[in-house]
mmCIF file of C-alpha atoms in Angstrom:
data_model
loop_
_atom_site.group_PDB
_atom_site.id
_atom_site.type_symbol
_atom_site.label_atom_id
_atom_site.label_comp_id
_atom_site.label_asym_id
_atom_site.label_seq_id
_atom_site.Cartn_x
_atom_site.Cartn_y
_atom_site.Cartn_z
ATOM 1 C CA UNK K 1 0.000 0.000 0.000
ATOM 2 C CA UNK K 2 2.777 2.438 0.921
ATOM 3 C CA UNK K 3 4.661 1.388 -2.197
ATOM 4 C CA UNK K 4 1.625 2.207 -4.361
ATOM 5 C CA UNK K 5 1.305 5.741 -2.847
ATOM 6 C CA UNK K 6 5.021 6.249 -3.353
ATOM 7 C CA UNK K 7 4.728 5.219 -7.011
ATOM 8 C CA UNK K 8 1.771 7.533 -7.580
ATOM 9 C CA UNK K 9 3.751 10.376 -6.002
ATOM 10 C CA UNK K 10 6.821 9.564 -8.086
ATOM 11 C CA UNK K 11 4.771 9.508 -11.308
ATOM 12 C CA UNK K 12 3.129 12.812 -10.396
ATOM 13 C CA UNK K 13 6.527 14.394 -9.639
ATOM 14 C CA UNK K 14 7.937 13.121 -12.933
ATOM 15 C CA UNK K 15 4.963 14.559 -14.835
ATOM 16 C CA UNK K 16 5.327 17.905 -13.064
ATOM 17 C CA UNK K 17 9.045 18.098 -13.789
ATOM 18 C CA UNK K 18 8.432 17.338 -17.483
ATOM 19 C CA UNK K 19 5.776 20.035 -17.592
ATOM 20 C CA UNK K 20 8.038 22.512 -15.822
ATOM 21 C CA UNK K 21 10.908 21.822 -18.212
ATOM 22 C CA UNK K 22 8.583 22.344 -21.188
ATOM 23 C CA UNK K 23 7.746 25.846 -19.908
ATOM 24 C CA UNK K 24 10.927 27.835 -20.227
ATOM 25 C CA UNK K 25 11.770 31.510 -19.987
ATOM 26 C CA UNK K 26 11.454 31.706 -23.774
ATOM 27 C CA UNK K 27 7.724 31.055 -23.362
ATOM 28 C CA UNK K 28 7.363 34.342 -21.471
ATOM 29 C CA UNK K 29 7.205 37.345 -23.812
ATOM 30 C CA UNK K 30 10.296 39.494 -23.490
ATOM 31 C CA UNK K 31 9.979 43.183 -22.697
ATOM 32 C CA UNK K 32 12.476 43.731 -25.535
ATOM 33 C CA UNK K 33 9.778 42.623 -28.004
ATOM 34 C CA UNK K 34 6.993 44.814 -26.614
ATOM 35 C CA UNK K 35 7.134 48.516 -27.560
ATOM 36 C CA UNK K 36 4.430 49.438 -25.052
ATOM 37 C CA UNK K 37 6.295 47.822 -22.191
ATOM 38 C CA UNK K 38 9.554 49.432 -23.324
ATOM 39 C CA UNK K 39 7.924 52.870 -23.326
ATOM 40 C CA UNK K 40 6.525 52.198 -19.879
ATOM 41 C CA UNK K 41 9.939 51.077 -18.628
ATOM 42 C CA UNK K 42 11.352 54.341 -19.977
ATOM 43 C CA UNK K 43 8.785 56.456 -18.152
ATOM 44 C CA UNK K 44 6.367 57.059 -21.033
ATOM 45 C CA UNK K 45 2.802 55.999 -21.710
ATOM 46 C CA UNK K 46 2.053 53.884 -24.754
ATOM 47 C CA UNK K 47 -0.060 55.534 -27.445
ATOM 48 C CA UNK K 48 -3.123 53.869 -28.883
ATOM 49 C CA UNK K 49 -1.293 53.532 -32.210
ATOM 50 C CA UNK K 50 0.693 50.840 -33.994
ATOM 51 C CA UNK K 51 4.228 50.904 -32.651
ATOM 52 C CA UNK K 52 7.399 49.192 -33.720
ATOM 53 C CA UNK K 53 10.874 48.694 -32.361
ATOM 54 C CA UNK K 54 13.713 49.671 -34.682
ATOM 55 C CA UNK K 55 17.376 48.790 -34.438
ATOM 56 C CA UNK K 56 19.571 51.284 -32.684
ATOM 57 C CA UNK K 57 22.556 52.635 -34.611
ATOM 58 C CA UNK K 58 24.506 52.230 -31.352
ATOM 59 C CA UNK K 59 26.057 48.872 -30.572
ATOM 60 C CA UNK K 60 27.212 48.924 -26.948
ATOM 61 C CA UNK K 61 26.908 45.799 -24.803
ATOM 62 C CA UNK K 62 26.886 47.907 -21.633
ATOM 63 C CA UNK K 63 23.780 49.889 -22.550
ATOM 64 C CA UNK K 64 20.089 49.368 -23.226
ATOM 65 C CA UNK K 65 19.065 51.250 -26.374
ATOM 66 C CA UNK K 66 15.509 50.603 -27.573
ATOM 67 C CA UNK K 67 14.018 52.905 -30.200
ATOM 68 C CA UNK K 68 10.255 52.903 -30.582
ATOM 69 C CA UNK K 69 8.511 54.549 -33.513
ATOM 70 C CA UNK K 70 4.882 55.212 -34.200
ATOM 71 C CA UNK K 71 2.810 57.506 -36.365
ATOM 72 C CA UNK K 72 -0.801 58.415 -36.619
ATOM 73 C CA UNK K 73 -3.340 61.177 -36.867
ATOM 74 C CA UNK K 74 -2.124 64.502 -35.525
ATOM 75 C CA UNK K 75 -4.683 64.553 -32.702
ATOM 76 C CA UNK K 76 -3.611 61.146 -31.378
ATOM 77 C CA UNK K 77 0.071 62.051 -31.575
ATOM 78 C CA UNK K 78 -0.593 65.386 -29.850
ATOM 79 C CA UNK K 79 -2.547 63.597 -27.105
ATOM 80 C CA UNK K 80 0.484 61.355 -26.514
ATOM 81 C CA UNK K 81 2.846 64.359 -26.476
ATOM 82 C CA UNK K 82 0.643 66.237 -23.988
ATOM 83 C CA UNK K 83 0.291 63.171 -21.773
ATOM 84 C CA UNK K 84 4.054 62.657 -21.625
ATOM 85 C CA UNK K 85 5.214 66.277 -21.821
ATOM 86 C CA UNK K 86 2.749 68.510 -19.983
ATOM 87 C CA UNK K 87 2.784 71.782 -21.877
ATOM 88 C CA UNK K 88 3.898 69.997 -25.053
ATOM 89 C CA UNK K 89 7.244 70.038 -26.844
ATOM 90 C CA UNK K 90 8.042 73.561 -27.976
ATOM 91 C CA UNK K 91 11.645 72.987 -29.018
ATOM 92 C CA UNK K 92 11.963 72.975 -32.822
ATOM 93 C CA UNK K 93 15.098 71.782 -34.590
ATOM 94 C CA UNK K 94 16.973 74.607 -36.301
ATOM 95 C CA UNK K 95 18.497 72.215 -38.818
ATOM 96 C CA UNK K 96 18.596 68.617 -39.995
ATOM 97 C CA UNK K 97 20.426 65.931 -38.038
ATOM 98 C CA UNK K 98 21.052 67.652 -34.725
ATOM 99 C CA UNK K 99 24.023 66.084 -32.966
ATOM 100 C CA UNK K 100 22.014 64.913 -29.932
ATOM 101 C CA UNK K 101 19.499 63.198 -32.223
ATOM 102 C CA UNK K 102 22.092 61.623 -34.546
ATOM 103 C CA UNK K 103 23.879 60.205 -31.489
ATOM 104 C CA UNK K 104 20.743 58.225 -30.566
ATOM 105 C CA UNK K 105 18.769 57.765 -33.789
ATOM 106 C CA UNK K 106 21.317 58.052 -36.579
ATOM 107 C CA UNK K 107 21.336 60.380 -39.558
ATOM 108 C CA UNK K 108 18.315 61.221 -41.688
ATOM 109 C CA UNK K 109 15.660 60.749 -38.985
ATOM 110 C CA UNK K 110 15.274 64.314 -37.750
ATOM 111 C CA UNK K 111 14.575 67.248 -40.072
ATOM 112 C CA UNK K 112 14.596 71.018 -39.619
ATOM 113 C CA UNK K 113 11.414 72.077 -37.814
ATOM 114 C CA UNK K 114 10.798 68.726 -36.078
ATOM 115 C CA UNK K 115 10.041 68.971 -32.382
ATOM 116 C CA UNK K 116 12.803 67.509 -30.208
ATOM 117 C CA UNK K 117 12.808 66.703 -26.494
ATOM 118 C CA UNK K 118 15.702 65.351 -24.469
ATOM 119 C CA UNK K 119 15.876 64.470 -20.805
ATOM 120 C CA UNK K 120 15.803 61.577 -18.383
ATOM 121 C CA UNK K 121 13.395 59.532 -16.368
ATOM 122 C CA UNK K 122 16.172 58.249 -14.114
ATOM 123 C CA UNK K 123 18.005 56.070 -14.882
ATOM 124 C CA UNK K 124 16.716 56.165 -18.479
ATOM 125 C CA UNK K 125 17.837 59.026 -20.742
ATOM 126 C CA UNK K 126 15.687 59.770 -23.770
ATOM 127 C CA UNK K 127 15.498 61.670 -27.034
ATOM 128 C CA UNK K 128 12.080 62.171 -28.621
ATOM 129 C CA UNK K 129 11.571 63.482 -32.155
ATOM 130 C CA UNK K 130 8.091 64.406 -33.404
ATOM 131 C CA UNK K 131 7.966 64.828 -37.178
ATOM 132 C CA UNK K 132 5.987 67.410 -39.115
ATOM 133 C CA UNK K 133 4.161 65.098 -41.482
ATOM 134 C CA UNK K 134 0.391 65.151 -41.950
ATOM 135 C CA UNK K 135 0.435 61.988 -39.818
ATOM 136 C CA UNK K 136 3.465 62.737 -37.635
ATOM 137 C CA UNK K 137 6.051 60.067 -36.971
ATOM 138 C CA UNK K 138 7.416 59.907 -33.448
ATOM 139 C CA UNK K 139 10.809 58.380 -32.562
ATOM 140 C CA UNK K 140 11.539 57.645 -28.927
ATOM 141 C CA UNK K 141 15.150 56.631 -28.228
ATOM 142 C CA UNK K 142 15.999 55.523 -24.720
ATOM 143 C CA UNK K 143 19.339 54.778 -23.173
ATOM 144 C CA UNK K 144 19.867 53.126 -19.826
ATOM 145 C CA UNK K 145 21.449 50.228 -17.981
ATOM 146 C CA UNK K 146 21.329 46.788 -19.576
ATOM 147 C CA UNK K 147 18.338 44.747 -18.527
#
């Protein structure tokens, strides 16, 4: 009788360990694949727009450098700007490819007249560029410790 209970317990433990080994960390979605979670981690809200993660021009193993882009109707983009920058972003680029923007986003992303914001939500530093298109494109580059 005791042997039978032991065997049932052993079979149950074996089944549980097989199930546990089948569920690995790769089954859990990574924050690195979720633009909304990345924005949240960087101190921003996620807009109700399609977002994507683009490759950073920076390759530094000691840093965390996600870049999230999204675009949409002006009103939705402006709502996101106001929500994340009370009072809006008044700073307009005086020329193409400002040094602070190129350092985070690369060349050709920012144009003269685009709105640019830089700062930090400690420990994450950011650069935000809001384009001037009819449906503005927003680039949010963040830089912080490796996760």
